[in-house]
Amino acid sequence: SIDNLNVYGDRFSKIGIIANKLEKGWQYQLISKQISGRLLVSHDMKKISGDLDNIIIRKKSVSASQSTKKINPHTLPELDLRIGQFVYNTTNVGEIILKAHPTQKGLKIDKLHSFSDTYRVAASGMWIQQAGNDKTRLHGLFETRNLKKTLNEFSISAPINSRSGKINFDLYWGS
């Protein structure tokens, strides 16, 4: 078991681990309140796949003087993950499916899907880092069966009574 594990500034504690060496890599069974499920890590560390029951991340507020580790998308492995329940702070984002692979420019997001009782997101895109600056593009479809309830799930209050809706999006951010 691991008492404390820090991953890019997020802290996980008291994780039970069962590891098995397989032909394709190492399989890890993770058991804790914050993260549980199975991960398969290739021997060369170039691919991580898994089926996780849950991940709970509680972000602490970070002052400007505190440094946070910046993730370089060029160094990330190929990812093929399913997370049954992803919780960020107090927001239950729902189920997430992520498929991505590294390229010369950064990380190509082949599939980013998120589902809950009220909404569905299907997206793809690219995350690049040039001269230390991150640039991200995501495009896809957001659908909701109950917009007011979906906004409330993300702690957004708005005087909206719309039941269902669809939004096609093409988002860019970064410097």
Short mmCIF file of N, CA and C in Angstrom, two decimals:
data_model
loop_
_atom_site.label_atom_id
_atom_site.label_comp_id
_atom_site.label_asym_id
_atom_site.label_seq_id
_atom_site.Cartn_x
_atom_site.Cartn_y
_atom_site.Cartn_z
N SER A 1 0.84 -1.18 0.00
CA SER A 1 0.00 0.00 0.00
C SER A 1 0.88 1.25 0.00
N ILE A 2 0.29 2.34 -0.47
CA ILE A 2 0.99 3.63 -0.53
C ILE A 2 0.25 4.60 0.39
N ASP A 3 1.00 5.22 1.31
CA ASP A 3 0.38 6.18 2.21
C ASP A 3 -0.01 7.46 1.49
N ASN A 4 0.91 8.03 0.69
CA ASN A 4 0.64 9.27 -0.03
C ASN A 4 1.26 9.20 -1.42
N LEU A 5 0.48 9.62 -2.42
CA LEU A 5 0.95 9.64 -3.79
C LEU A 5 0.57 10.99 -4.40
N ASN A 6 1.57 11.72 -4.90
CA ASN A 6 1.32 13.00 -5.56
C ASN A 6 1.48 12.81 -7.06
N VAL A 7 0.44 13.16 -7.80
CA VAL A 7 0.44 13.07 -9.25
C VAL A 7 0.10 14.45 -9.79
N TYR A 8 1.10 15.13 -10.35
CA TYR A 8 0.93 16.47 -10.93
C TYR A 8 0.20 17.41 -9.96
N GLY A 9 0.56 17.36 -8.69
CA GLY A 9 0.01 18.28 -7.71
C GLY A 9 -1.24 17.77 -7.01
N ASP A 10 -1.81 16.67 -7.46
CA ASP A 10 -2.98 16.10 -6.80
C ASP A 10 -2.52 14.98 -5.87
N ARG A 11 -3.03 15.00 -4.65
CA ARG A 11 -2.57 14.06 -3.63
C ARG A 11 -3.62 12.97 -3.40
N PHE A 12 -3.17 11.72 -3.48
CA PHE A 12 -3.99 10.57 -3.17
C PHE A 12 -3.38 9.90 -1.95
N SER A 13 -4.21 9.43 -1.04
CA SER A 13 -3.67 8.83 0.17
C SER A 13 -4.29 7.46 0.44
N LYS A 14 -3.51 6.65 1.16
CA LYS A 14 -3.92 5.31 1.59
C LYS A 14 -4.48 4.48 0.44
N ILE A 15 -3.61 4.18 -0.52
CA ILE A 15 -4.00 3.40 -1.69
C ILE A 15 -3.48 1.97 -1.53
N GLY A 16 -4.40 1.03 -1.57
CA GLY A 16 -4.01 -0.37 -1.61
C GLY A 16 -3.69 -0.74 -3.06
N ILE A 17 -2.61 -1.48 -3.27
CA ILE A 17 -2.20 -1.83 -4.63
C ILE A 17 -1.90 -3.33 -4.70
N ILE A 18 -2.46 -3.95 -5.72
CA ILE A 18 -2.11 -5.33 -6.06
C ILE A 18 -1.50 -5.26 -7.46
N ALA A 19 -0.25 -5.71 -7.61
CA ALA A 19 0.46 -5.63 -8.89
C ALA A 19 0.70 -7.03 -9.43
N ASN A 20 0.47 -7.19 -10.73
CA ASN A 20 0.74 -8.45 -11.41
C ASN A 20 1.51 -8.17 -12.68
N LYS A 21 2.60 -8.89 -12.87
CA LYS A 21 3.38 -8.75 -14.10
C LYS A 21 2.73 -9.61 -15.18
N LEU A 22 2.38 -8.97 -16.30
CA LEU A 22 1.76 -9.66 -17.42
C LEU A 22 2.68 -9.57 -18.63
N GLU A 23 2.33 -10.27 -19.69
CA GLU A 23 3.14 -10.24 -20.91
C GLU A 23 3.19 -8.83 -21.51
N LYS A 24 2.08 -8.09 -21.44
CA LYS A 24 2.01 -6.76 -22.04
C LYS A 24 2.49 -5.64 -21.12
N GLY A 25 2.67 -5.94 -19.85
CA GLY A 25 3.07 -4.90 -18.91
C GLY A 25 2.67 -5.26 -17.49
N TRP A 26 2.52 -4.25 -16.68
CA TRP A 26 2.12 -4.45 -15.29
C TRP A 26 0.66 -4.05 -15.13
N GLN A 27 -0.10 -4.92 -14.45
CA GLN A 27 -1.49 -4.61 -14.13
C GLN A 27 -1.54 -4.24 -12.66
N TYR A 28 -2.17 -3.10 -12.38
CA TYR A 28 -2.30 -2.62 -11.01
C TYR A 28 -3.78 -2.54 -10.64
N GLN A 29 -4.13 -3.15 -9.53
CA GLN A 29 -5.46 -3.00 -8.95
C GLN A 29 -5.32 -1.96 -7.85
N LEU A 30 -6.00 -0.83 -7.99
CA LEU A 30 -5.92 0.27 -7.03
C LEU A 30 -7.17 0.26 -6.16
N ILE A 31 -6.97 0.40 -4.85
CA ILE A 31 -8.09 0.32 -3.92
C ILE A 31 -7.96 1.45 -2.90
N SER A 32 -8.82 2.47 -3.04
CA SER A 32 -8.89 3.53 -2.04
C SER A 32 -10.19 4.30 -2.24
N LYS A 33 -10.47 5.23 -1.34
CA LYS A 33 -11.67 6.06 -1.48
C LYS A 33 -11.53 7.02 -2.66
N GLN A 34 -10.30 7.48 -2.94
CA GLN A 34 -10.08 8.48 -3.98
C GLN A 34 -9.89 7.91 -5.36
N ILE A 35 -9.39 6.68 -5.47
CA ILE A 35 -9.16 6.08 -6.78
C ILE A 35 -9.27 4.57 -6.63
N SER A 36 -10.06 3.96 -7.51
CA SER A 36 -10.16 2.50 -7.46
C SER A 36 -10.40 1.97 -8.88
N GLY A 37 -9.87 0.80 -9.12
CA GLY A 37 -10.02 0.16 -10.42
C GLY A 37 -8.70 -0.44 -10.88
N ARG A 38 -8.64 -0.79 -12.19
CA ARG A 38 -7.48 -1.46 -12.75
C ARG A 38 -6.78 -0.58 -13.78
N LEU A 39 -5.46 -0.61 -13.75
CA LEU A 39 -4.62 0.04 -14.75
C LEU A 39 -3.65 -0.98 -15.31
N LEU A 40 -3.39 -0.87 -16.61
CA LEU A 40 -2.36 -1.68 -17.26
C LEU A 40 -1.34 -0.71 -17.83
N VAL A 41 -0.10 -0.83 -17.37
CA VAL A 41 0.99 0.04 -17.81
C VAL A 41 1.97 -0.83 -18.60
N SER A 42 2.22 -0.45 -19.86
CA SER A 42 3.13 -1.23 -20.69
C SER A 42 4.53 -1.21 -20.09
N HIS A 43 5.31 -2.23 -20.39
CA HIS A 43 6.67 -2.33 -19.85
C HIS A 43 7.51 -1.11 -20.21
N ASP A 44 7.31 -0.55 -21.40
CA ASP A 44 8.10 0.61 -21.82
C ASP A 44 7.49 1.94 -21.35
N MET A 45 6.39 1.87 -20.60
CA MET A 45 5.72 3.05 -20.04
C MET A 45 5.14 3.97 -21.12
N LYS A 46 4.94 3.45 -22.34
CA LYS A 46 4.44 4.27 -23.43
C LYS A 46 2.93 4.16 -23.61
N LYS A 47 2.27 3.29 -22.84
CA LYS A 47 0.82 3.17 -22.91
C LYS A 47 0.25 2.84 -21.54
N ILE A 48 -0.83 3.56 -21.20
CA ILE A 48 -1.58 3.28 -19.98
C ILE A 48 -3.03 3.09 -20.39
N SER A 49 -3.57 1.94 -20.03
CA SER A 49 -4.99 1.70 -20.27
C SER A 49 -5.60 1.27 -18.95
N GLY A 50 -6.90 1.46 -18.84
CA GLY A 50 -7.51 1.07 -17.59
C GLY A 50 -9.00 1.28 -17.54
N ASP A 51 -9.57 0.63 -16.55
CA ASP A 51 -10.98 0.74 -16.24
C ASP A 51 -11.07 1.07 -14.75
N LEU A 52 -11.27 2.34 -14.47
CA LEU A 52 -11.30 2.80 -13.09
C LEU A 52 -12.76 3.00 -12.66
N ASP A 53 -13.07 2.56 -11.47
CA ASP A 53 -14.42 2.76 -10.93
C ASP A 53 -14.64 4.22 -10.59
N ASN A 54 -13.63 4.84 -9.98
CA ASN A 54 -13.78 6.24 -9.60
C ASN A 54 -12.43 6.93 -9.43
N ILE A 55 -12.46 8.23 -9.63
CA ILE A 55 -11.35 9.11 -9.26
C ILE A 55 -11.99 10.34 -8.61
N ILE A 56 -11.49 10.69 -7.43
CA ILE A 56 -11.97 11.88 -6.73
C ILE A 56 -10.76 12.78 -6.51
N ILE A 57 -10.82 13.99 -7.09
CA ILE A 57 -9.74 14.96 -6.95
C ILE A 57 -10.29 16.16 -6.21
N ARG A 58 -9.66 16.47 -5.10
CA ARG A 58 -10.02 17.65 -4.31
C ARG A 58 -8.89 18.65 -4.46
N LYS A 59 -9.09 19.65 -5.28
CA LYS A 59 -8.05 20.66 -5.52
C LYS A 59 -8.00 21.61 -4.35
N LYS A 60 -6.82 21.82 -3.86
CA LYS A 60 -6.59 22.83 -2.83
C LYS A 60 -6.31 24.14 -3.54
N SER A 61 -6.70 25.25 -2.92
CA SER A 61 -6.37 26.52 -3.55
C SER A 61 -4.87 26.75 -3.44
N VAL A 62 -4.30 27.17 -4.54
CA VAL A 62 -2.85 27.36 -4.63
C VAL A 62 -2.58 28.85 -4.79
N SER A 63 -1.72 29.38 -3.93
CA SER A 63 -1.38 30.79 -4.05
C SER A 63 -0.43 30.98 -5.22
N ALA A 64 -0.33 32.21 -5.69
CA ALA A 64 0.52 32.52 -6.85
C ALA A 64 1.98 32.20 -6.56
N SER A 65 2.37 32.26 -5.29
CA SER A 65 3.78 32.00 -4.96
C SER A 65 4.11 30.52 -4.93
N GLN A 66 3.08 29.65 -4.81
CA GLN A 66 3.32 28.22 -4.79
C GLN A 66 3.49 27.72 -6.22
N SER A 67 4.49 26.90 -6.43
CA SER A 67 4.70 26.39 -7.77
C SER A 67 3.90 25.11 -7.98
N THR A 68 3.38 24.94 -9.17
CA THR A 68 2.69 23.72 -9.53
C THR A 68 3.42 23.12 -10.72
N LYS A 69 3.49 21.82 -10.74
CA LYS A 69 4.19 21.15 -11.82
C LYS A 69 3.36 21.26 -13.10
N LYS A 70 4.00 21.76 -14.14
CA LYS A 70 3.34 21.91 -15.42
C LYS A 70 3.50 20.61 -16.21
N ILE A 71 2.41 20.13 -16.76
CA ILE A 71 2.44 18.89 -17.53
C ILE A 71 2.86 19.21 -18.96
N ASN A 72 3.82 18.46 -19.45
CA ASN A 72 4.26 18.60 -20.83
C ASN A 72 3.57 17.51 -21.65
N PRO A 73 2.68 17.88 -22.59
CA PRO A 73 1.95 16.85 -23.34
C PRO A 73 2.85 15.95 -24.17
N HIS A 74 4.05 16.41 -24.51
CA HIS A 74 4.98 15.58 -25.29
C HIS A 74 5.44 14.35 -24.50
N THR A 75 5.39 14.44 -23.16
CA THR A 75 5.92 13.36 -22.32
C THR A 75 4.85 12.36 -21.89
N LEU A 76 3.60 12.63 -22.23
CA LEU A 76 2.52 11.73 -21.80
C LEU A 76 2.49 10.48 -22.67
N PRO A 77 2.11 9.35 -22.07
CA PRO A 77 2.00 8.11 -22.86
C PRO A 77 0.67 8.06 -23.60
N GLU A 78 0.52 7.05 -24.43
CA GLU A 78 -0.79 6.79 -25.04
C GLU A 78 -1.74 6.44 -23.91
N LEU A 79 -2.96 6.96 -23.98
CA LEU A 79 -3.95 6.75 -22.92
C LEU A 79 -5.21 6.12 -23.49
N ASP A 80 -5.72 5.13 -22.80
CA ASP A 80 -6.99 4.49 -23.14
C ASP A 80 -7.67 4.18 -21.82
N LEU A 81 -8.47 5.13 -21.34
CA LEU A 81 -9.02 5.05 -19.98
C LEU A 81 -10.53 5.19 -19.97
N ARG A 82 -11.14 4.48 -19.05
CA ARG A 82 -12.55 4.66 -18.73
C ARG A 82 -12.63 4.89 -17.23
N ILE A 83 -13.31 5.95 -16.83
CA ILE A 83 -13.50 6.26 -15.42
C ILE A 83 -15.01 6.26 -15.17
N GLY A 84 -15.48 5.35 -14.34
CA GLY A 84 -16.91 5.23 -14.08
C GLY A 84 -17.52 6.45 -13.43
N GLN A 85 -16.78 7.06 -12.50
CA GLN A 85 -17.26 8.26 -11.81
C GLN A 85 -16.07 9.15 -11.52
N PHE A 86 -16.07 10.34 -12.14
CA PHE A 86 -15.01 11.31 -11.93
C PHE A 86 -15.58 12.48 -11.16
N VAL A 87 -14.99 12.76 -10.00
CA VAL A 87 -15.44 13.86 -9.15
C VAL A 87 -14.29 14.85 -9.02
N TYR A 88 -14.55 16.11 -9.34
CA TYR A 88 -13.56 17.17 -9.19
C TYR A 88 -14.11 18.18 -8.20
N ASN A 89 -13.42 18.34 -7.07
CA ASN A 89 -13.91 19.12 -5.94
C ASN A 89 -15.27 18.57 -5.53
N THR A 90 -16.35 19.31 -5.72
CA THR A 90 -17.67 18.82 -5.34
C THR A 90 -18.52 18.46 -6.56
N THR A 91 -17.94 18.55 -7.76
CA THR A 91 -18.71 18.31 -8.98
C THR A 91 -18.51 16.88 -9.46
N ASN A 92 -19.63 16.14 -9.54
CA ASN A 92 -19.60 14.79 -10.09
C ASN A 92 -19.74 14.93 -11.60
N VAL A 93 -18.63 14.80 -12.30
CA VAL A 93 -18.62 14.96 -13.75
C VAL A 93 -19.28 13.78 -14.43
N GLY A 94 -19.29 12.62 -13.79
CA GLY A 94 -19.90 11.43 -14.36
C GLY A 94 -18.86 10.51 -14.95
N GLU A 95 -19.27 9.72 -15.92
CA GLU A 95 -18.37 8.76 -16.57
C GLU A 95 -17.53 9.48 -17.62
N ILE A 96 -16.27 9.09 -17.72
CA ILE A 96 -15.36 9.68 -18.71
C ILE A 96 -14.66 8.57 -19.47
N ILE A 97 -14.57 8.75 -20.78
CA ILE A 97 -13.78 7.86 -21.63
C ILE A 97 -12.76 8.74 -22.34
N LEU A 98 -11.49 8.38 -22.23
CA LEU A 98 -10.41 9.16 -22.85
C LEU A 98 -9.50 8.24 -23.63
N LYS A 99 -9.32 8.58 -24.91
CA LYS A 99 -8.33 7.91 -25.76
C LYS A 99 -7.48 9.01 -26.37
N ALA A 100 -6.17 8.92 -26.16
CA ALA A 100 -5.25 9.94 -26.66
C ALA A 100 -3.91 9.30 -26.95
N HIS A 101 -3.16 9.94 -27.85
CA HIS A 101 -1.83 9.42 -28.15
C HIS A 101 -0.87 10.59 -28.43
N PRO A 102 0.41 10.38 -28.08
CA PRO A 102 1.39 11.45 -28.30
C PRO A 102 1.72 11.60 -29.79
N THR A 103 2.02 12.83 -30.18
CA THR A 103 2.48 13.13 -31.53
C THR A 103 3.72 14.00 -31.40
N GLN A 104 4.32 14.37 -32.52
CA GLN A 104 5.48 15.26 -32.47
C GLN A 104 5.10 16.63 -31.92
N LYS A 105 3.84 17.04 -32.11
CA LYS A 105 3.40 18.36 -31.65
C LYS A 105 2.90 18.36 -30.21
N GLY A 106 2.47 17.21 -29.70
CA GLY A 106 1.91 17.18 -28.35
C GLY A 106 1.08 15.93 -28.13
N LEU A 107 -0.17 16.12 -27.71
CA LEU A 107 -1.06 15.00 -27.42
C LEU A 107 -2.33 15.15 -28.25
N LYS A 108 -2.61 14.16 -29.09
CA LYS A 108 -3.84 14.16 -29.87
C LYS A 108 -4.91 13.49 -29.04
N ILE A 109 -6.00 14.19 -28.84
CA ILE A 109 -7.13 13.66 -28.07
C ILE A 109 -8.09 13.04 -29.10
N ASP A 110 -8.02 11.73 -29.22
CA ASP A 110 -8.84 11.03 -30.20
C ASP A 110 -10.30 10.96 -29.77
N LYS A 111 -10.50 10.80 -28.47
CA LYS A 111 -11.87 10.64 -27.96
C LYS A 111 -11.91 11.12 -26.52
N LEU A 112 -12.78 12.06 -26.25
CA LEU A 112 -13.06 12.49 -24.88
C LEU A 112 -14.57 12.54 -24.74
N HIS A 113 -15.10 11.55 -24.07
CA HIS A 113 -16.55 11.47 -23.87
C HIS A 113 -16.83 11.57 -22.38
N SER A 114 -17.89 12.27 -22.05
CA SER A 114 -18.34 12.38 -20.67
C SER A 114 -19.85 12.21 -20.65
N PHE A 115 -20.34 11.44 -19.68
CA PHE A 115 -21.76 11.14 -19.58
C PHE A 115 -22.22 11.33 -18.14
N SER A 116 -23.43 11.82 -17.97
CA SER A 116 -24.07 11.82 -16.66
C SER A 116 -25.55 11.55 -16.91
N ASP A 117 -26.35 11.65 -15.87
CA ASP A 117 -27.80 11.45 -16.04
C ASP A 117 -28.42 12.55 -16.89
N THR A 118 -27.78 13.71 -16.94
CA THR A 118 -28.41 14.85 -17.62
C THR A 118 -27.71 15.31 -18.89
N TYR A 119 -26.46 14.92 -19.10
CA TYR A 119 -25.76 15.44 -20.28
C TYR A 119 -24.81 14.40 -20.88
N ARG A 120 -24.35 14.73 -22.09
CA ARG A 120 -23.37 13.90 -22.80
C ARG A 120 -22.47 14.84 -23.59
N VAL A 121 -21.17 14.60 -23.53
CA VAL A 121 -20.18 15.35 -24.31
C VAL A 121 -19.37 14.36 -25.12
N ALA A 122 -19.21 14.64 -26.41
CA ALA A 122 -18.34 13.85 -27.28
C ALA A 122 -17.40 14.84 -27.95
N ALA A 123 -16.10 14.69 -27.70
CA ALA A 123 -15.14 15.67 -28.22
C ALA A 123 -13.86 14.99 -28.66
N SER A 124 -13.08 15.73 -29.43
CA SER A 124 -11.73 15.33 -29.81
C SER A 124 -10.93 16.61 -29.98
N GLY A 125 -9.61 16.48 -30.07
CA GLY A 125 -8.83 17.69 -30.21
C GLY A 125 -7.34 17.46 -30.13
N MET A 126 -6.63 18.51 -29.72
CA MET A 126 -5.17 18.49 -29.68
C MET A 126 -4.69 19.39 -28.55
N TRP A 127 -3.63 18.94 -27.87
CA TRP A 127 -2.98 19.74 -26.83
C TRP A 127 -1.52 19.82 -27.21
N ILE A 128 -1.05 21.03 -27.50
CA ILE A 128 0.35 21.20 -27.87
C ILE A 128 1.03 22.15 -26.90
N GLN A 129 2.34 22.04 -26.84
CA GLN A 129 3.13 22.95 -26.02
C GLN A 129 4.33 23.38 -26.87
N GLN A 130 4.41 24.70 -27.11
CA GLN A 130 5.52 25.25 -27.87
C GLN A 130 6.12 26.40 -27.08
N ALA A 131 7.42 26.38 -26.94
CA ALA A 131 8.15 27.42 -26.20
C ALA A 131 7.55 27.62 -24.80
N GLY A 132 7.12 26.52 -24.18
CA GLY A 132 6.59 26.58 -22.83
C GLY A 132 5.15 27.04 -22.73
N ASN A 133 4.50 27.32 -23.86
CA ASN A 133 3.11 27.77 -23.86
C ASN A 133 2.19 26.65 -24.31
N ASP A 134 1.12 26.43 -23.54
CA ASP A 134 0.12 25.42 -23.88
C ASP A 134 -0.92 26.00 -24.82
N LYS A 135 -1.34 25.20 -25.79
CA LYS A 135 -2.45 25.55 -26.68
C LYS A 135 -3.31 24.31 -26.81
N THR A 136 -4.59 24.49 -26.62
CA THR A 136 -5.51 23.36 -26.68
C THR A 136 -6.69 23.70 -27.59
N ARG A 137 -7.11 22.71 -28.35
CA ARG A 137 -8.30 22.84 -29.18
C ARG A 137 -9.16 21.62 -28.94
N LEU A 138 -10.43 21.84 -28.66
CA LEU A 138 -11.41 20.76 -28.52
C LEU A 138 -12.60 21.10 -29.39
N HIS A 139 -13.10 20.13 -30.11
CA HIS A 139 -14.32 20.34 -30.87
C HIS A 139 -15.21 19.12 -30.66
N GLY A 140 -16.52 19.36 -30.67
CA GLY A 140 -17.42 18.25 -30.42
C GLY A 140 -18.84 18.69 -30.23
N LEU A 141 -19.58 17.87 -29.50
CA LEU A 141 -21.01 18.05 -29.29
C LEU A 141 -21.33 17.91 -27.80
N PHE A 142 -22.11 18.84 -27.30
CA PHE A 142 -22.65 18.79 -25.93
C PHE A 142 -24.16 18.66 -26.07
N GLU A 143 -24.73 17.66 -25.41
CA GLU A 143 -26.18 17.46 -25.42
C GLU A 143 -26.67 17.35 -23.98
N THR A 144 -27.81 17.94 -23.71
CA THR A 144 -28.40 17.83 -22.38
C THR A 144 -29.89 17.52 -22.48
N ARG A 145 -30.36 16.74 -21.51
CA ARG A 145 -31.80 16.46 -21.40
C ARG A 145 -32.49 17.44 -20.47
N ASN A 146 -31.66 18.10 -19.61
CA ASN A 146 -32.21 19.06 -18.67
C ASN A 146 -31.11 20.09 -18.38
N LEU A 147 -31.13 21.20 -19.11
CA LEU A 147 -30.06 22.19 -19.02
C LEU A 147 -29.93 22.78 -17.63
N LYS A 148 -31.05 23.12 -17.00
CA LYS A 148 -30.99 23.72 -15.66
C LYS A 148 -30.31 22.77 -14.66
N LYS A 149 -30.68 21.50 -14.71
CA LYS A 149 -30.10 20.52 -13.79
C LYS A 149 -28.60 20.32 -14.09
N THR A 150 -28.25 20.30 -15.39
CA THR A 150 -26.84 20.16 -15.78
C THR A 150 -26.02 21.33 -15.25
N LEU A 151 -26.52 22.54 -15.42
CA LEU A 151 -25.80 23.72 -14.92
C LEU A 151 -25.65 23.66 -13.40
N ASN A 152 -26.71 23.23 -12.71
CA ASN A 152 -26.64 23.09 -11.24
C ASN A 152 -25.59 22.07 -10.83
N GLU A 153 -25.42 20.99 -11.61
CA GLU A 153 -24.41 19.98 -11.29
C GLU A 153 -23.00 20.58 -11.31
N PHE A 154 -22.80 21.63 -12.12
CA PHE A 154 -21.51 22.30 -12.21
C PHE A 154 -21.50 23.59 -11.39
N SER A 155 -22.43 23.72 -10.45
CA SER A 155 -22.53 24.88 -9.54
C SER A 155 -22.69 26.19 -10.31
N ILE A 156 -23.45 26.14 -11.40
CA ILE A 156 -23.75 27.34 -12.18
C ILE A 156 -25.25 27.60 -12.05
N SER A 157 -25.59 28.74 -11.50
CA SER A 157 -27.01 29.07 -11.40
C SER A 157 -27.35 30.07 -12.50
N ALA A 158 -28.41 29.78 -13.20
CA ALA A 158 -28.84 30.64 -14.30
C ALA A 158 -30.36 30.54 -14.41
N PRO A 159 -31.00 31.64 -14.76
CA PRO A 159 -32.47 31.62 -14.90
C PRO A 159 -32.88 30.97 -16.23
N ILE A 160 -32.60 29.68 -16.33
CA ILE A 160 -32.90 28.95 -17.57
C ILE A 160 -33.89 27.84 -17.24
N ASN A 161 -34.92 27.74 -18.06
CA ASN A 161 -35.91 26.68 -17.86
C ASN A 161 -35.94 25.69 -19.01
N SER A 162 -34.98 25.78 -19.91
CA SER A 162 -34.92 24.89 -21.06
C SER A 162 -34.72 23.45 -20.61
N ARG A 163 -35.41 22.55 -21.25
CA ARG A 163 -35.29 21.15 -20.92
C ARG A 163 -34.10 20.51 -21.62
N SER A 164 -34.09 20.55 -22.93
CA SER A 164 -33.04 19.86 -23.65
C SER A 164 -32.35 20.82 -24.61
N GLY A 165 -31.18 20.41 -25.06
CA GLY A 165 -30.47 21.25 -26.00
C GLY A 165 -29.22 20.57 -26.51
N LYS A 166 -28.71 21.13 -27.62
CA LYS A 166 -27.48 20.63 -28.24
C LYS A 166 -26.61 21.82 -28.58
N ILE A 167 -25.31 21.64 -28.35
CA ILE A 167 -24.35 22.69 -28.70
C ILE A 167 -23.18 22.02 -29.42
N ASN A 168 -22.92 22.45 -30.65
CA ASN A 168 -21.69 22.06 -31.33
C ASN A 168 -20.64 23.08 -30.93
N PHE A 169 -19.46 22.63 -30.57
CA PHE A 169 -18.44 23.58 -30.12
C PHE A 169 -17.11 23.33 -30.79
N ASP A 170 -16.34 24.40 -30.89
CA ASP A 170 -14.98 24.37 -31.40
C ASP A 170 -14.21 25.37 -30.54
N LEU A 171 -13.53 24.89 -29.52
CA LEU A 171 -12.91 25.73 -28.51
C LEU A 171 -11.41 25.75 -28.66
N TYR A 172 -10.83 26.92 -28.44
CA TYR A 172 -9.37 27.10 -28.44
C TYR A 172 -9.01 27.85 -27.17
N TRP A 173 -7.93 27.49 -26.53
CA TRP A 173 -7.40 28.29 -25.44
C TRP A 173 -5.90 28.08 -25.32
N GLY A 174 -5.27 29.02 -24.69
CA GLY A 174 -3.83 28.97 -24.52
C GLY A 174 -3.19 30.19 -25.11
N SER A 175 -1.89 30.31 -24.88
CA SER A 175 -1.20 31.51 -25.37
C SER A 175 -0.23 31.16 -26.47
#
